[in-house]
Tab-separated table of C-alpha atoms in Angstrom:
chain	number	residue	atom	x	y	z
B	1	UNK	CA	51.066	41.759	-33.568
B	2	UNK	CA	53.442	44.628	-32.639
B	3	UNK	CA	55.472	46.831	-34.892
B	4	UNK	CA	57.519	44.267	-36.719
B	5	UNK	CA	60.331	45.847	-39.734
B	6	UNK	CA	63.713	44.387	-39.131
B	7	UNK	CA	65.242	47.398	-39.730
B	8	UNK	CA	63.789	49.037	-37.020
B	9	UNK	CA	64.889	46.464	-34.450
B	10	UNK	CA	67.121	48.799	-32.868
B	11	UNK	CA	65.380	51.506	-33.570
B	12	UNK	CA	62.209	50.567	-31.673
B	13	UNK	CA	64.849	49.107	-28.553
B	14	UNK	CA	65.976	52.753	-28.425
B	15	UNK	CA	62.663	54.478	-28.899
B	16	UNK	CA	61.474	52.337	-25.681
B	17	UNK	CA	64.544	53.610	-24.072
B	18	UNK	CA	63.811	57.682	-24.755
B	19	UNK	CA	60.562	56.808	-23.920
B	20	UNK	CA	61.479	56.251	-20.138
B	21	UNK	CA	64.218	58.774	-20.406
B	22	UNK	CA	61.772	61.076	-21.474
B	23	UNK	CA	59.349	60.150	-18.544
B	24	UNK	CA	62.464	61.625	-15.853
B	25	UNK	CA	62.674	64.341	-18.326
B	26	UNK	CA	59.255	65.662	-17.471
B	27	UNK	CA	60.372	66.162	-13.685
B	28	UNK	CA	62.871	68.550	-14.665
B	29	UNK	CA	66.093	67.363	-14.607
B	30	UNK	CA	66.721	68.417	-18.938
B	31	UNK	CA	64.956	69.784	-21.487
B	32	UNK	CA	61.763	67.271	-22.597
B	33	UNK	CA	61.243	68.766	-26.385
B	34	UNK	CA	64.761	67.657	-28.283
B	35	UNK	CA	64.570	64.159	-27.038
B	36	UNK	CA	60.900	64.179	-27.929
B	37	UNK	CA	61.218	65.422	-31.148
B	38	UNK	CA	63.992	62.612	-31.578
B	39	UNK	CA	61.711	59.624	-30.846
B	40	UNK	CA	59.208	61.479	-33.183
B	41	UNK	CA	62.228	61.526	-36.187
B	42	UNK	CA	62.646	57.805	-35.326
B	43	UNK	CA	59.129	56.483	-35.573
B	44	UNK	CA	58.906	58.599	-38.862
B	45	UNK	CA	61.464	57.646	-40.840
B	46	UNK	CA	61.893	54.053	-40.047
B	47	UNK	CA	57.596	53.085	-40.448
B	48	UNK	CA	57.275	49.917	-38.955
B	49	UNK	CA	54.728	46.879	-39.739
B	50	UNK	CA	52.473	45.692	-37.926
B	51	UNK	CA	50.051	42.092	-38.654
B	52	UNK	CA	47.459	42.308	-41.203
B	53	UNK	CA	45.824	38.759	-41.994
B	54	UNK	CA	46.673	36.296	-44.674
B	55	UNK	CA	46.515	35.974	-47.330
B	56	UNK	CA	50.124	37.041	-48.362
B	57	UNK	CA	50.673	34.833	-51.172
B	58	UNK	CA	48.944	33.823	-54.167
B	59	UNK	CA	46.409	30.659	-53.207
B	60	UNK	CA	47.600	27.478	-53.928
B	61	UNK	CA	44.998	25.154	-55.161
B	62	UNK	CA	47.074	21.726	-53.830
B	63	UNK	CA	46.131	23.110	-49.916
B	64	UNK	CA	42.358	22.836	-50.288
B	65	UNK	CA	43.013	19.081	-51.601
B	66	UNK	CA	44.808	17.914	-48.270
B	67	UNK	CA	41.952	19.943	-46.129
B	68	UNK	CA	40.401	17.107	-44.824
B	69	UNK	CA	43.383	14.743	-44.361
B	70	UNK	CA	46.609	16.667	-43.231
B	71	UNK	CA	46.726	18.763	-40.029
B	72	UNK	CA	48.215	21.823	-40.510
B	73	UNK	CA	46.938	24.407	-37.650
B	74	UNK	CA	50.548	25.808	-37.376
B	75	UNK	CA	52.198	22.905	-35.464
B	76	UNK	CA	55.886	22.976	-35.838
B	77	UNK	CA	58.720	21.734	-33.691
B	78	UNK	CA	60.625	24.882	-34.455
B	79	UNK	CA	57.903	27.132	-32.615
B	80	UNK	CA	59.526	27.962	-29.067
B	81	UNK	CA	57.136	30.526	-27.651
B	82	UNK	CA	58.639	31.341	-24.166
B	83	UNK	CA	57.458	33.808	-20.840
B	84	UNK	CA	60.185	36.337	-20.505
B	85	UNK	CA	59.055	37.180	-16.928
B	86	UNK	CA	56.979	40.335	-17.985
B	87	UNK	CA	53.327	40.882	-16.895
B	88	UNK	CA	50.463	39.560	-18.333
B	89	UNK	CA	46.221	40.876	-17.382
B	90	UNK	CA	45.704	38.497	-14.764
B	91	UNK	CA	43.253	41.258	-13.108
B	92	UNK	CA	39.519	41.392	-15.129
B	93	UNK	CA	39.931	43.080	-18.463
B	94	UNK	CA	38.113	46.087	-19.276
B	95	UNK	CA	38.376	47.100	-22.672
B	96	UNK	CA	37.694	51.377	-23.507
B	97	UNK	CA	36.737	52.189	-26.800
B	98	UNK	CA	37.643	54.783	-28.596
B	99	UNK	CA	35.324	55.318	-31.833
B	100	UNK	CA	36.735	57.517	-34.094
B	101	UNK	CA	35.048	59.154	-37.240
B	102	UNK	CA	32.004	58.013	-38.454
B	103	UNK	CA	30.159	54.969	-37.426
B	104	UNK	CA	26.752	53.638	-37.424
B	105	UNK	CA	24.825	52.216	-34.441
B	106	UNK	CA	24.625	48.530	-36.327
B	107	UNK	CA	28.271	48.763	-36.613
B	108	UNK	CA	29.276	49.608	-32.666
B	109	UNK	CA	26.269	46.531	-32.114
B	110	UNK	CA	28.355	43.835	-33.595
B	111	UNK	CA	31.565	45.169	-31.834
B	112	UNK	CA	29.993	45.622	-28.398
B	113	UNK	CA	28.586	41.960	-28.483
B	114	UNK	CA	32.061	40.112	-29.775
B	115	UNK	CA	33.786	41.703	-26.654
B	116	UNK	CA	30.873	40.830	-24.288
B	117	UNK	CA	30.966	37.426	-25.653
B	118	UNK	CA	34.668	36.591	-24.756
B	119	UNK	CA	33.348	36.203	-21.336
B	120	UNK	CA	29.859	34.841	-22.139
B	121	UNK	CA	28.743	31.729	-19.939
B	122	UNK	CA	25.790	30.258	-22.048
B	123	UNK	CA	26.726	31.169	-25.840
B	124	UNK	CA	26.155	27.817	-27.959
B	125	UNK	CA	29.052	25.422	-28.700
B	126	UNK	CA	31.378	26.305	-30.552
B	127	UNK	CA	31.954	30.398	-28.751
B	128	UNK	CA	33.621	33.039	-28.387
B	129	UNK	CA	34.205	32.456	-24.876
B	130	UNK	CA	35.952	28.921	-25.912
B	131	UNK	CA	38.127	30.920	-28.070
B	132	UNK	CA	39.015	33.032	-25.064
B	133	UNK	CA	39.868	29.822	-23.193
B	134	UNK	CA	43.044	29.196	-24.721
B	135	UNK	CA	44.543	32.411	-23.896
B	136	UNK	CA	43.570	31.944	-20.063
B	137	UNK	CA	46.309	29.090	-19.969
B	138	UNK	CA	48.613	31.228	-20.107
B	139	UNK	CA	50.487	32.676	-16.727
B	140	UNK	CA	52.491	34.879	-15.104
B	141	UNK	CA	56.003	34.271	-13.123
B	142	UNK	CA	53.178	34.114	-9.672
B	143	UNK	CA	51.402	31.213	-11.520
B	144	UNK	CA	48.005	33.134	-12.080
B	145	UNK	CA	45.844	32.681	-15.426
B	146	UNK	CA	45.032	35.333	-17.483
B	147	UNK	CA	41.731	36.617	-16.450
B	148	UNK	CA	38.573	34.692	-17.734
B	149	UNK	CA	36.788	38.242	-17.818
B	150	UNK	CA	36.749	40.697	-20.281
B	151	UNK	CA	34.294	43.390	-20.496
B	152	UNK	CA	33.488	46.558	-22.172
B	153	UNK	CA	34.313	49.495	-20.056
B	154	UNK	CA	33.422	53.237	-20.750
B	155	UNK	CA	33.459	54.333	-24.868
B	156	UNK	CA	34.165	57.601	-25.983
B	157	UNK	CA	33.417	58.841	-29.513
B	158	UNK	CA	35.383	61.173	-31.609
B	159	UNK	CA	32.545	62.053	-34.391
B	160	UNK	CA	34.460	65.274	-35.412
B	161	UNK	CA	37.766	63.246	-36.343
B	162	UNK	CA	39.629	65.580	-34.045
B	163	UNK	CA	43.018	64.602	-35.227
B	164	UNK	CA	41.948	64.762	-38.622
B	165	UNK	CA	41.300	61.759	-41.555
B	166	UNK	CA	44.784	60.822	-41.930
B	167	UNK	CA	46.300	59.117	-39.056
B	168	UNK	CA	50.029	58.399	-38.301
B	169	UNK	CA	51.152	55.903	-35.441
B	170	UNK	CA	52.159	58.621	-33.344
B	171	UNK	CA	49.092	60.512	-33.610
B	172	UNK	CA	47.245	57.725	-32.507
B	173	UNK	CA	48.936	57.816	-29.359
B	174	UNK	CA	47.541	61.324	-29.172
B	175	UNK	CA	43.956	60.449	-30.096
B	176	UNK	CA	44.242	58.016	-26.925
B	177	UNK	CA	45.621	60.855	-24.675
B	178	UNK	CA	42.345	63.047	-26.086
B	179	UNK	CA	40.002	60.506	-24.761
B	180	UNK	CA	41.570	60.396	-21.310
B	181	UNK	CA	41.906	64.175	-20.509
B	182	UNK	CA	38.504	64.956	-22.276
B	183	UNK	CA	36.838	67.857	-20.197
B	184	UNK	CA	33.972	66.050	-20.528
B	185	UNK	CA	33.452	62.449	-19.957
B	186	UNK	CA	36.598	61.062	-19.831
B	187	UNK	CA	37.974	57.559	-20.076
B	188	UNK	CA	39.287	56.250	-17.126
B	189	UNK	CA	42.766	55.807	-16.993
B	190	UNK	CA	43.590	51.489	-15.695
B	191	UNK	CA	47.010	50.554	-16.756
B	192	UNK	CA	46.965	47.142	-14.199
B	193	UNK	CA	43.803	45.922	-16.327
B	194	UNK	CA	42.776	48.096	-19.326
B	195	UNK	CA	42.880	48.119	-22.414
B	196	UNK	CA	42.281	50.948	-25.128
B	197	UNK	CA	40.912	50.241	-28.309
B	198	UNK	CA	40.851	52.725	-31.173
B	199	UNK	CA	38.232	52.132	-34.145
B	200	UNK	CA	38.866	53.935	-37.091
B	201	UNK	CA	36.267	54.111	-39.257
B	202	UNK	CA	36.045	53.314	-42.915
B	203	UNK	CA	36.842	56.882	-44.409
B	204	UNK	CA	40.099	57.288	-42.032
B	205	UNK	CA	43.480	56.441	-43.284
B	206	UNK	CA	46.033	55.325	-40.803
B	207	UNK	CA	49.858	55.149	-41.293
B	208	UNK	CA	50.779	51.744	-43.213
B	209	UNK	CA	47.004	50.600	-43.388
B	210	UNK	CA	45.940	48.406	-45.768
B	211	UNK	CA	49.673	47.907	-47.547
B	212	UNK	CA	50.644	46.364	-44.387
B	213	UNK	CA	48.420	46.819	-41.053
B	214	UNK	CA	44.856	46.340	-40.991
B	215	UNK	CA	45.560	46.684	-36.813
B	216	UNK	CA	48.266	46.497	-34.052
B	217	UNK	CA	48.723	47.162	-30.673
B	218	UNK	CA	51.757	48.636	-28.306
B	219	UNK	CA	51.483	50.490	-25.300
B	220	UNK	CA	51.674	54.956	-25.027
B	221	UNK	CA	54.670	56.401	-24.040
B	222	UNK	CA	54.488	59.007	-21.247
B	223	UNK	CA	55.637	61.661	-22.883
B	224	UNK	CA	52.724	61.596	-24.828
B	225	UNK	CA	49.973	60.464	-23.179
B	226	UNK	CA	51.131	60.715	-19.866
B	227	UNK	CA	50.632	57.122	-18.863
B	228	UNK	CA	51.969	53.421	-20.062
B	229	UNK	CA	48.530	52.106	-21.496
B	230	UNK	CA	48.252	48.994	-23.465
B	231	UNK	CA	46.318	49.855	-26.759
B	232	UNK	CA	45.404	48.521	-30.212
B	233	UNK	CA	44.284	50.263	-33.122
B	234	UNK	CA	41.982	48.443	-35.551
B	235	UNK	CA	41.032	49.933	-39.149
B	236	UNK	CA	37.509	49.214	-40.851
B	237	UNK	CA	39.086	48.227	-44.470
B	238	UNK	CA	35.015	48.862	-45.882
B	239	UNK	CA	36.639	51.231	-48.742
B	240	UNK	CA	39.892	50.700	-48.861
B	241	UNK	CA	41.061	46.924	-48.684
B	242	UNK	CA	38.477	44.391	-47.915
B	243	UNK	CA	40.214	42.055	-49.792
B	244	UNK	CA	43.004	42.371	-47.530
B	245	UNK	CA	41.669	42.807	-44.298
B	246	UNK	CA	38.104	41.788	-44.292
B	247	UNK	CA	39.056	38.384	-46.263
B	248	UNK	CA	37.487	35.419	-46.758
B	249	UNK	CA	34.272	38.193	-47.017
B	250	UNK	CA	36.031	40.230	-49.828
B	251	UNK	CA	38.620	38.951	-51.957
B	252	UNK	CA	41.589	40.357	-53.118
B	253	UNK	CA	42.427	40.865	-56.908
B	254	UNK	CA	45.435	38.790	-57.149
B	255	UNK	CA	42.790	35.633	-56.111
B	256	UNK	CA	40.818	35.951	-59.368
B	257	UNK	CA	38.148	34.001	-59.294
B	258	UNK	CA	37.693	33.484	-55.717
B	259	UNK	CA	34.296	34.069	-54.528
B	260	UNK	CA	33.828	36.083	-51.188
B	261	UNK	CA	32.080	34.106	-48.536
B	262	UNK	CA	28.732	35.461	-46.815
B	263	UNK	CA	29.780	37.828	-43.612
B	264	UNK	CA	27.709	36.136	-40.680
B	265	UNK	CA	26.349	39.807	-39.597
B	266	UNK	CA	25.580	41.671	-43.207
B	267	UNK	CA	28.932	44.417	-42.754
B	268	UNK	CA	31.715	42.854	-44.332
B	269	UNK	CA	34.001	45.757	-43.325
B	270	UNK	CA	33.202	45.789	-39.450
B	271	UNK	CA	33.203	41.083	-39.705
B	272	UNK	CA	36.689	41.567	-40.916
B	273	UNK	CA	37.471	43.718	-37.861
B	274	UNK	CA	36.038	41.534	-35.786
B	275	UNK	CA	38.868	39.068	-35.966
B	276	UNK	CA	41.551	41.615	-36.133
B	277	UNK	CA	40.057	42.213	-32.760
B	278	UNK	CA	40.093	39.442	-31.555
B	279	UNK	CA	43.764	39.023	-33.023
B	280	UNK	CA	45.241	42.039	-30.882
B	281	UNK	CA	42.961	41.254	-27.777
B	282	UNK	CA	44.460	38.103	-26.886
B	283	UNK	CA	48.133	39.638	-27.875
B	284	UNK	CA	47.795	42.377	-25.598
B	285	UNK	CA	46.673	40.110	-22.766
B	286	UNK	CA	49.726	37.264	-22.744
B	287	UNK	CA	52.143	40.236	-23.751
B	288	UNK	CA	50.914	44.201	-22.955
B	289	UNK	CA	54.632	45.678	-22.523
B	290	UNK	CA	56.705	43.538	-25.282
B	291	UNK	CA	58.289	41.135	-22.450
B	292	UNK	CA	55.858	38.317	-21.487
B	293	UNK	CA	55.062	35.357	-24.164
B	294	UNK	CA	56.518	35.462	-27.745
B	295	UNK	CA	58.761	33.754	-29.859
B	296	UNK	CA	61.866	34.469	-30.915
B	297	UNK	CA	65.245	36.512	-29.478
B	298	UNK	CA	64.471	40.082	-30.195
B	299	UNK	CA	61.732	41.823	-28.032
B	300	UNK	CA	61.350	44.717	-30.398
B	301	UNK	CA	60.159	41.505	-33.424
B	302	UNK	CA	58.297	38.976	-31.398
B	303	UNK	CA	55.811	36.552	-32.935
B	304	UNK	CA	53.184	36.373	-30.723
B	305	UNK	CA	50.426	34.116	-30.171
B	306	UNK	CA	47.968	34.962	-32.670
B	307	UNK	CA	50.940	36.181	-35.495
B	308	UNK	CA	51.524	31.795	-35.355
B	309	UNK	CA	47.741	31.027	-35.760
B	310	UNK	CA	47.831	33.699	-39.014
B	311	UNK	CA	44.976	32.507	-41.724
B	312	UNK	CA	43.958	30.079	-39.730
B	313	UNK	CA	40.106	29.311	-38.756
B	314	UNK	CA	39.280	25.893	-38.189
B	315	UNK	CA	40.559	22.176	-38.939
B	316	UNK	CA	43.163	21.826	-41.443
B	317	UNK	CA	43.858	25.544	-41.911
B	318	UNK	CA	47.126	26.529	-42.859
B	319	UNK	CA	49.048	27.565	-45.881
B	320	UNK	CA	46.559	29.441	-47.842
B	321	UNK	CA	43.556	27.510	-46.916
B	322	UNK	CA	41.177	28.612	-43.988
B	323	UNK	CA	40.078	25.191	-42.473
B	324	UNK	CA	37.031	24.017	-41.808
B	325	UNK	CA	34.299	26.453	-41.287
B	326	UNK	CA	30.287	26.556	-40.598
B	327	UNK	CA	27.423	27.226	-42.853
B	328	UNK	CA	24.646	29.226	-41.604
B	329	UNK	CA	21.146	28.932	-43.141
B	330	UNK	CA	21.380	32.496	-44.687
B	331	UNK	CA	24.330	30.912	-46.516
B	332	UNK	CA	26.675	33.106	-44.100
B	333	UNK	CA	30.504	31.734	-42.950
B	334	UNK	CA	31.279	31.660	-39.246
B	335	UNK	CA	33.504	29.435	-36.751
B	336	UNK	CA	32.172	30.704	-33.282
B	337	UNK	CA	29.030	31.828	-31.628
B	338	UNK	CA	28.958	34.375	-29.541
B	339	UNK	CA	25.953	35.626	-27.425
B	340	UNK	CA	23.196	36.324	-30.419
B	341	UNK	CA	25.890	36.575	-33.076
B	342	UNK	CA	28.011	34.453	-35.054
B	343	UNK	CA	31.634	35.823	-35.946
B	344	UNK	CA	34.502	34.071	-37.869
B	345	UNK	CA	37.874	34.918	-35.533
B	346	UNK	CA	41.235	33.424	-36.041
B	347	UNK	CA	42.735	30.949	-34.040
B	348	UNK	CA	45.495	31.076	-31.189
B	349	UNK	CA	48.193	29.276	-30.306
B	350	UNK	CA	47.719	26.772	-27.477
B	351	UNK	CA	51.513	26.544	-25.829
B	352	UNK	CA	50.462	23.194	-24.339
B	353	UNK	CA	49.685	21.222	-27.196
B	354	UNK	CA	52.058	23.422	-29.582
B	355	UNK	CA	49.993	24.470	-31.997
B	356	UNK	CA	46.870	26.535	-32.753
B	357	UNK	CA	43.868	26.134	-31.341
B	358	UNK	CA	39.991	26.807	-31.502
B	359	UNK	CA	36.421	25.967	-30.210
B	360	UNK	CA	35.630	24.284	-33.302
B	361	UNK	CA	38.331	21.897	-33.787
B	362	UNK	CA	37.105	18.974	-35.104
B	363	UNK	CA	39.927	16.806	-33.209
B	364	UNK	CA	39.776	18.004	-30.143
């Protein structure tokens, strides 16, 4: 999901429109810093939210009753998700990581093969890349699908936390403009068909994090990064809030009683990222600049396609209940294969059937 507060509905509207002001600015026609420092003033005192997953609400036992008998997976007639006539990544994705802080090599492992599998050709039934299908139906104003492909491009680490261990959303931005003027090594800089992904590892806070964003995504503004690049920033929770943003593998302490299911790949930190991945992948695809496919009036508080699949995971899911998922032999919880992995990834909404969707579906 975006940056969602409405109080900053107008404030993000005018940030966007300093943020191409600013870009003139640099060719000399008035002074860049005041206007800079005034979309700085704006982002800071008006923090806005981005998606973290459910749950949001106490659990309410009466959902896991109707699990097997009522469909839930989001379907309303009051959903109107609509193309505003922006672009979407028709071209093949390539998706630069940025890993910042500390991480281990098991860790990147299970990252590495979850975006490799979106475009897998011979994972087992139920996949990743089935997952991905959905989100090729949808177009731009040409008629042409959102790419089939996605594939890891170039990484870049950032060991030495070169921004420091506390994060805000603007310095993000400026981690992303480290990794693409590096001296060494570089990442390549694709606006048509990139996208930048910043990991944060578990001893990093970020801005918001945990009380309301385990990750988001946006696009850099040129005054600070020097280019319009679609990015998303994921957090690893490990320390801080598994309950919130790792769950069903941790479970938060207003669920007492609730046991934590088994994480299909033994790090219930970097599972939970997994589908927050996923999550802002397939929002950055149908909707990179804030004007292709979302619901709603306001540009600057869309719901997008995965903020109306929220919570849910298989059959039945909605409310506060998860839907149907799989049972490994190691007693681990998954809803998708991917190429040697298993990974449990939210659901996204299918505009053609109007409502969410998934390779496991039972009814479909």
């Amino acid at each position: 999901m975006l940056y969602k507060n409405s109080k900053t509905q107008k404030t993000l509207t005018l940030s966007l429109s300093l943020s191409l002001t600013l870009t003139k600015m640099r060719k000399g026609c008035v002074p860049l810093y005041p206007a800079l420092l005034a979309v700085t003033v704006l982002l800071f005192l008006n923090p806005t939210i981005a998606w973290r997953p459910w749950p949001h609400n106490k659990t309410n036992a009466q959902d896991s009753i109707f699990g097997d008998s009522k469909k839930f997976e989001g379907s309303s007639e009051f959903v109107h998700l609509k193309y505003h006539m922006g672009p979407v990544l028709t071209a093949n994705i390539t998706v630069h990581t940025i890993w910042y802080g500390t991480w281990q090599r098991s860790q990147k492992k299970i990252i590495r093969e979850f975006i490799n599998s979106i475009s897998a050709v011979d994972s087992r039934h139920p996949s990743v890349s089935g997952w991905w299908r959905t989100v090729q139906m949808y177009t731009d104003q040409t008629g042409s699908n959102i790419s089939k492909t996605v594939r890891l491009g170039q990484e870049k680490n950032d060991r030495f936390y070169s921004h420091g261990k506390s994060l805000t959303r603007l310095s993000i931005q400026s981690v992303i403009k480290s990794a693409v003027t590096a001296r060494t090594k570089p990442l390549p800089v694709n606006a048509k068909s990139g996208l930048y992904l910043l990991l944060t590892s578990d001893d990093v806070v970020v801005q918001d994090f945990c009380g309301q964003v385990c990750g988001f995504h946006y696009f850099t503004f040129p005054s600070i990064v020097g280019y319009t690049l679609p990015y998303a920033w994921v957090g690893n929770s490990q320390k801080f809030c598994p309950g919130v943003c790792a769950y069903p593998f941790a479970v938060p302490d207003y669920i007492p009683g609730l046991k934590p299911l088994k994480s299909p790949n033994g790090d219930v930190g970097v599972d939970g990222m997994v589908s927050v991945i996923g999550h802002e992948i397939a929002e950055l695809a149908t909707n990179p600049l804030v004007n292709a496919w979302y619901a709603g009036q306001d540009p600057s508080f869309p719901v997008e396609i995965a903020d109306l699949c929220e919570g849910i995971y298989g059959t039945g899911g909605g409310g506060s209940y998860t839907g149907q998922l799989f049972n490994g032999e190691d007693g681990a919880t998954f809803n998708m294969n991917g190429i040697r992995r298993r990974f449990l990834v939210q659901w996204v909404w299918n505009h053609v059937v109007n409502y969410c969707s998934g390779p496991n579906a039972l009814d479909q």
